[in-house]
Coordinates of C-alpha atoms in Angstrom, one line a residue:
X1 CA -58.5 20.1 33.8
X2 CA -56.3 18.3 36.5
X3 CA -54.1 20.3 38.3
X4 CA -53.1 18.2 41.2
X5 CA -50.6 15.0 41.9
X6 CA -53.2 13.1 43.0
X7 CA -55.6 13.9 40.4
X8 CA -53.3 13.3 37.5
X9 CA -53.6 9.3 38.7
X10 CA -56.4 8.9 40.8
X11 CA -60.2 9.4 39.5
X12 CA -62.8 8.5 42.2
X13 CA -60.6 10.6 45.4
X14 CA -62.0 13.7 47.6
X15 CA -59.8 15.7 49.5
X16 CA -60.5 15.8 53.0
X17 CA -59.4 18.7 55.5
X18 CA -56.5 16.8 56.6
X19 CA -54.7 17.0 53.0
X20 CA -55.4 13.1 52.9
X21 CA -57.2 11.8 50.2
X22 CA -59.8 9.5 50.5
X23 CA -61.7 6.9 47.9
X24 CA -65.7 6.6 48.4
X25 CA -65.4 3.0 49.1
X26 CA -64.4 1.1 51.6
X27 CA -62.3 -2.8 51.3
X28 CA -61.5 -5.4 53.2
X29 CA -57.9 -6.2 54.2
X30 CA -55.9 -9.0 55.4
X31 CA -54.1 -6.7 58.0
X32 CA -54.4 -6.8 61.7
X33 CA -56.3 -3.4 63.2
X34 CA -53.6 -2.5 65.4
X35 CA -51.2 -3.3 63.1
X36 CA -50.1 0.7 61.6
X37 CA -49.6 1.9 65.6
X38 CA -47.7 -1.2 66.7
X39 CA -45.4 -0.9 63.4
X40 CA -45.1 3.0 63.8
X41 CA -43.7 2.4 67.8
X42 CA -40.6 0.9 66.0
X43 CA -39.6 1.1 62.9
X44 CA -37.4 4.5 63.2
X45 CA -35.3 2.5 65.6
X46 CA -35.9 -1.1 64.3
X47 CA -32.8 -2.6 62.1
X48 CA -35.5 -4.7 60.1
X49 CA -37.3 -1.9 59.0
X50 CA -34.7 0.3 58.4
X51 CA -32.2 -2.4 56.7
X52 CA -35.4 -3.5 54.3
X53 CA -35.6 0.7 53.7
X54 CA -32.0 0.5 53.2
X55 CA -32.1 -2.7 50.8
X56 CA -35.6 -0.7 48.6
X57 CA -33.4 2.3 48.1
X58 CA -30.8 0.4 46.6
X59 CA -32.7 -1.7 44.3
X60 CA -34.3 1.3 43.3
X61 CA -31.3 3.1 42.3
X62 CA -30.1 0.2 41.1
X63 CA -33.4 -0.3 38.4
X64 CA -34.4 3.1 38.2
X65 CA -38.1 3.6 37.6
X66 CA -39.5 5.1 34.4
X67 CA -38.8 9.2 34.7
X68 CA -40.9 12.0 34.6
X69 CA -44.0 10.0 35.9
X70 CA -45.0 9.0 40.0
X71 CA -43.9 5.6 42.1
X72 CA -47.0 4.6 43.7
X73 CA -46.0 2.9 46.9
X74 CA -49.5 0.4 47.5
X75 CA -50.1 -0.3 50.9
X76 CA -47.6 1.9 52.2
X77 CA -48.6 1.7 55.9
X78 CA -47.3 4.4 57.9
X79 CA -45.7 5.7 54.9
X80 CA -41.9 5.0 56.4
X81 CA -40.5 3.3 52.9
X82 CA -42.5 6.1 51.4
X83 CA -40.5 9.0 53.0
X84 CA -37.3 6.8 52.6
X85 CA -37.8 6.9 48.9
X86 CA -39.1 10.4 48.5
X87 CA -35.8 11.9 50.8
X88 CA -33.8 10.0 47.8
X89 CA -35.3 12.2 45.4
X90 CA -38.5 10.3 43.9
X91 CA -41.7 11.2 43.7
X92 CA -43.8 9.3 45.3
X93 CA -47.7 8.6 45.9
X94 CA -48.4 6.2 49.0
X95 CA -51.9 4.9 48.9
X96 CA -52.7 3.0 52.0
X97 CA -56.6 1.1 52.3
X98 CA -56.4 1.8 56.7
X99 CA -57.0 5.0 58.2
X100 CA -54.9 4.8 60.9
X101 CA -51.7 4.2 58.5
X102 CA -52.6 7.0 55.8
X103 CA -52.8 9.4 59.0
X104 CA -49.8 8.5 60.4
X105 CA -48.1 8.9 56.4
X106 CA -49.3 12.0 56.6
X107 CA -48.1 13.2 60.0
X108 CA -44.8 12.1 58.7
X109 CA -45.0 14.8 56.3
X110 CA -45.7 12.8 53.2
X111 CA -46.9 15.1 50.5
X112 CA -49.2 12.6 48.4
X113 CA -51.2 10.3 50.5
X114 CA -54.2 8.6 49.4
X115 CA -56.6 6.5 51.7
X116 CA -58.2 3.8 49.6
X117 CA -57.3 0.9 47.2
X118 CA -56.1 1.1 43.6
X119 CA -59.3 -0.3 43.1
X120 CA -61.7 2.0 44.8
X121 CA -59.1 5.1 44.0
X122 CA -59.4 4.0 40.5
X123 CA -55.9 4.9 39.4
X124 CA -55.5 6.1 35.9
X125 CA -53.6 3.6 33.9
X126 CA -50.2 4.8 32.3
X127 CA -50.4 7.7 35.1
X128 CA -48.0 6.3 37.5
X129 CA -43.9 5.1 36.1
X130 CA -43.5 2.3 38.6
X131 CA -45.6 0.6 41.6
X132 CA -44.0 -0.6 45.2
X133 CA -45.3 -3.4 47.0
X134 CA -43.6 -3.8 50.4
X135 CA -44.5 -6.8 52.5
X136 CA -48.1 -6.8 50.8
X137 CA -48.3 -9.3 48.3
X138 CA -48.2 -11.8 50.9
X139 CA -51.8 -10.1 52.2
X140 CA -53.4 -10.8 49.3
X141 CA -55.9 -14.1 49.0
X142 CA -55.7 -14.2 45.2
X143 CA -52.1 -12.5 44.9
X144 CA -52.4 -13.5 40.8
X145 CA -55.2 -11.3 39.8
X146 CA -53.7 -8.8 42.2
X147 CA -50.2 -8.7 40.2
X148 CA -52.3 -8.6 36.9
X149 CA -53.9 -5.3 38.2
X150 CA -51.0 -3.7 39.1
X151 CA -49.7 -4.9 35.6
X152 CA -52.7 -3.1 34.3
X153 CA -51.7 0.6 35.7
X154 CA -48.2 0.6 33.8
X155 CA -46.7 0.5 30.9
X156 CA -44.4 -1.2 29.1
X157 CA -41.1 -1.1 30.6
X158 CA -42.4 0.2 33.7
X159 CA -41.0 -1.3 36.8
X160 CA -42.4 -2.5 39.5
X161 CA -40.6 -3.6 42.9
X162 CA -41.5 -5.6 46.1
X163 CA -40.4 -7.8 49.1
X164 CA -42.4 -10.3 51.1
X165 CA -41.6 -12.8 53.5
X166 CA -39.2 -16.2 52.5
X167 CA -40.0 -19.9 53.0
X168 CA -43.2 -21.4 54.1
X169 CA -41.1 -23.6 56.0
X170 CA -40.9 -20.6 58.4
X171 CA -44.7 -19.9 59.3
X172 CA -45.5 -19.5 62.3
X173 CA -47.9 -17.9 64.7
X174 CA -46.4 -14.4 64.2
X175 CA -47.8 -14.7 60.3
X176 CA -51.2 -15.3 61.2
X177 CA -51.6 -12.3 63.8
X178 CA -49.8 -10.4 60.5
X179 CA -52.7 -11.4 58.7
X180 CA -50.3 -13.6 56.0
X181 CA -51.6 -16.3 53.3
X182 CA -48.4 -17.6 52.7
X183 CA -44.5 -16.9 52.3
X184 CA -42.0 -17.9 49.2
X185 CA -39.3 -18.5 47.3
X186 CA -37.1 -17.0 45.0
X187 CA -38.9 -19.3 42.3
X188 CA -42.6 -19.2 43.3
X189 CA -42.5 -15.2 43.3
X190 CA -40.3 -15.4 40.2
X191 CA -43.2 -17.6 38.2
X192 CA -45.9 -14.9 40.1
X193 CA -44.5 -12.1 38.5
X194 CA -43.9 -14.1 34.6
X195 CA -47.6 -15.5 34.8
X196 CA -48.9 -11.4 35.3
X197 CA -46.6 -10.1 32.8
X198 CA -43.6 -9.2 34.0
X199 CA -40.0 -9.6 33.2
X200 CA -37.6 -10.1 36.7
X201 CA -34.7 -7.9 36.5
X202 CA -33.5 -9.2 40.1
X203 CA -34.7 -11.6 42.4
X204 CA -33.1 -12.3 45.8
X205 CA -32.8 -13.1 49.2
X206 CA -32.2 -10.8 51.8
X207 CA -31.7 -10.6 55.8
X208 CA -29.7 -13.3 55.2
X209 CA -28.8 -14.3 59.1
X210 CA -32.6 -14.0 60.4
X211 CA -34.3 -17.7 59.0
X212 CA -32.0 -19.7 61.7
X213 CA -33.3 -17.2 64.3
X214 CA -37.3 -17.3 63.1
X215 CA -37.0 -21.0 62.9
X216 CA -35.7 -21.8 66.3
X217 CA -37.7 -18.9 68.4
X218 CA -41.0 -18.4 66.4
X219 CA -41.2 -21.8 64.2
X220 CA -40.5 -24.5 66.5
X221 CA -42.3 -23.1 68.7
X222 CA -45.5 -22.5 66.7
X223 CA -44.7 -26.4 65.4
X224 CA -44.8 -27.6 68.7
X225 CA -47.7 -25.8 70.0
X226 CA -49.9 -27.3 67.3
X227 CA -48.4 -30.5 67.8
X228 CA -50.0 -30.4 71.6
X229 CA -53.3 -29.1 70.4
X230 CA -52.8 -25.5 70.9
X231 CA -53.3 -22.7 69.0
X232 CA -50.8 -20.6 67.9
X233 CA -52.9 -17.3 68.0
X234 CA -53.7 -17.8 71.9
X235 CA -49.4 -17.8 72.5
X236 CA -49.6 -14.6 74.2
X237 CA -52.0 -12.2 75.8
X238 CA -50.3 -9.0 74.5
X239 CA -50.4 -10.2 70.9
X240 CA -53.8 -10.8 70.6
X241 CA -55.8 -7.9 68.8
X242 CA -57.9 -7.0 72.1
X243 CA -54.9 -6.8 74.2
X244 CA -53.7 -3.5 75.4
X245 CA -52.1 -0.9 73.0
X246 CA -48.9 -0.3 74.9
X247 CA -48.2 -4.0 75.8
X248 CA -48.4 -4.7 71.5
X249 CA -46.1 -1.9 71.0
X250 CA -43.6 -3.3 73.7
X251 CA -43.8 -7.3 72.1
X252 CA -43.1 -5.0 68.8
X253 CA -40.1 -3.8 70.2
X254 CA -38.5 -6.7 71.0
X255 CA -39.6 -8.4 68.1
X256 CA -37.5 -6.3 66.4
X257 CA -34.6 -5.2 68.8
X258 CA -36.2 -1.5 69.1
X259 CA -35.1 -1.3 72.4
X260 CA -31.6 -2.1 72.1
X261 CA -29.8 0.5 70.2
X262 CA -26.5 -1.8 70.3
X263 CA -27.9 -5.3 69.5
X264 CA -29.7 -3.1 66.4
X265 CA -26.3 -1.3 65.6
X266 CA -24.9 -4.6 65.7
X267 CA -27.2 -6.2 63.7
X268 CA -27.6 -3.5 60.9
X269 CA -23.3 -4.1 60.5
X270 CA -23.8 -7.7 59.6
X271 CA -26.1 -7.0 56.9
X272 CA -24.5 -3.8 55.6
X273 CA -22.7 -6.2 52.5
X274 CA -26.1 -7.1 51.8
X275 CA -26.5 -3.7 50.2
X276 CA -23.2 -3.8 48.3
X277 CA -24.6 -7.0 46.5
X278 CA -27.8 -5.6 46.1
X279 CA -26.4 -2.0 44.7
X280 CA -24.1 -4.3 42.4
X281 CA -27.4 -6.7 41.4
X282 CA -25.9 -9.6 42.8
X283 CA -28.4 -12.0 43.8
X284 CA -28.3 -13.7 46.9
X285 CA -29.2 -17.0 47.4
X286 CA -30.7 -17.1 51.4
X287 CA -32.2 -15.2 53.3
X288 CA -35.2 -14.5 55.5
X289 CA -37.0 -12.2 53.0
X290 CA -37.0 -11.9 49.0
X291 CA -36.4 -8.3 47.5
X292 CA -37.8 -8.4 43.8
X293 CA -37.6 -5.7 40.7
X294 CA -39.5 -6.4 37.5
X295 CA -40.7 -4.3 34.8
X296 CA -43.8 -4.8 32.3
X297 CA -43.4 -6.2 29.4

C-alpha cells in the first residue's frame, strides 16, 4: 500500500538520495538549457515574477481547487510559484522534466518534487484536485493534445489554472531563445481550453503596462533585424546558450529590473490594482500576459 505524497499520484517514480523524485524516462523540452539558473538569479527580486506569483495566488483563492486532494504545479521550474502557493496553505506537487530546475525546487525547500513528465511519471488519474501550468503551455508543439492530457488526470469540476505570454503581435527574438511556439489571446486560449474539455471560469489579461514596452524595445527591434537579413537569435553574445553563465544571469536581470530595487518597487505599485480586479474576478481586457482558471467538465 502507498504511504507517500508522491506515490498516492505518481506510478513509474524512484526516490533518489536527494529526496527528489525521478521518472525512468527521459523527454524532450522546448526550454533553453540554461534557462532554470538564469530564471533562479532573479526571480526573488524580479517584479515580473513576483507580481505573476502575486496575480496566481489570487486567482487561486479566488477559484479554490477541489479540497482534500494535491495541486500539481507542471513544469514548475525552480519551484518559485510552487513555494508561493504552498506558503498560502496548499498542497502542492511540482513536477519539473529538467534537472537543474527540480534541484533548485528542492533546495528551496519544496517538500514534493518530482523530476519527470506527467507522462513518463505516469500520474494517477483522479489523484491530484487541480493542475498549474505557468508560462508552459506556450512550450508545447501540440498544446491540444497536451490540454486533453491534463484534462485526463482530473475530474469533474476540477480546476485547472495557467498564464502564458499575450499577442503574437509581440514575438520577438526573446521568445525564441525561451524556446516559445507561439503567444495568444484571450480568445484563442479561451477556445484551447473549450476544445480539451474545459469550462473558463476567468480569462484575462494581466501586466497590463508591459505590451507598449515589449513592442518598442524587443519587437521592433526583432522586426527590424529580420527586415535587414539578420537573425534575431545572433542579437547578443550573452543570450546565446554557449555564452557565459554569469553574463545570462546579468541580461536576466535587467530584463527584468532585478537590479533596481526602486524601478521594481515602482513597478510592482502600478500593478498592485491588478490584483484587486483579479481577487474580485474582474477580467481585464489588456495586458502583456493572460492569467486563466478553468475546471473540467
Amino acid at each position: 500500500m502507498t504511504d507517500t505524497p508522491i506515490e498516492r499520484v505518481a506510478l513509474r517514480v524512484r526516490l533518489g538520495d536527494d529526496d527528489i523524485w525521478r521518472a525512468d524516462d527521459e523527454s524532450d523540452v522546448s526550454y533553453p538549457a540554461s534557462g532554470h539558473s538564469s530564471c533562479l538569479a532573479v526571480e526573488e527580486s524580479s517584479f515580473w515574477f513576483n507580481h505573476r506569483n502575486d496575480c496566481i495566488r489570487e486567482l487561486v483563492q479566488a477559484f479554490p481547487p477541489t479540497p482534500g486532494k494535491p495541486m500539481l504545479d507542471v513544469g514548475g521550474g525552480n519551484g518559485y510559484v510552487s513555494l508561493g502557493l504552498a506558503r498560502s496553505g496548499l498542497d502542492v506537487i511540482l513536477i519539473e522534466p529538467g534537472e537543474s530546475g527540480a534541484r533548485n525546487a528542492k533546495r528551496r525547500g519544496l517538500a514534493h518534487v518530482i523530476c519527470g513528465t506527467t507522462e513518463t511519471a505516469r500520474i494517477r488519474p483522479g489523484s491530484i484536485g487541480a493542475i498549474g501550468l505557468f508560462d508552459v503551455i506556450e512550450h508545447i508543439a501540440d498544446d491540444t493534445a497536451f490540454l486533453v492530457e491534463m484534462h485526463s488526470l482530473l475530474t469533474t469540476g476540477d480546476s485547472v489554472y495557467a498564464t502564458v505570454p499575450a499577442y503574437q503581435r509581440l514575438w520577438s527574438a526573446d521568445d525564441e531563445r525561451a524556446g516559445h511556439h507561439r503567444r495568444y489571446s484571450c480568445a484563442e486560449i479561451s477556445s484551447l481550453f473549450d476544445a480539451a474539455g474545459f469550462e473558463i471560469d476567468y480569462a484575462g489579461y494581466f501586466f497590463r503596462p508591459l505590451p507598449a514596452a515589449v513592442l518598442l524595445f524587443r519587437t521592433i527591434p526583432y522586426r527590424i533585424r529580420r527586415a535587414l537579413g539578420r537573425s534575431g537569435s545572433n542579437e547578443r553574445a550573452t543570450d546565446m546558450p554557449d555564452a557565459d553563465e554569469t553574463a545570462r544571469a546579468g541580461a536576466a536581470a535587467r530584463s527584468h529590473g532585478a537590479n533596481a530595487r526602486s524601478l521594481s518597487t515602482a513597478v510592482r505599485t502600478l500593478l498592485r490594482p491588478e490584483l484587486t480586479n483579479i481577487a474580485k474576478r474582474r477580467r481585464m481586457r489588456f495586458g502583456g500576459s493572460i492569467l486563466v482558471a478553468a475546471h473540467r467538465r
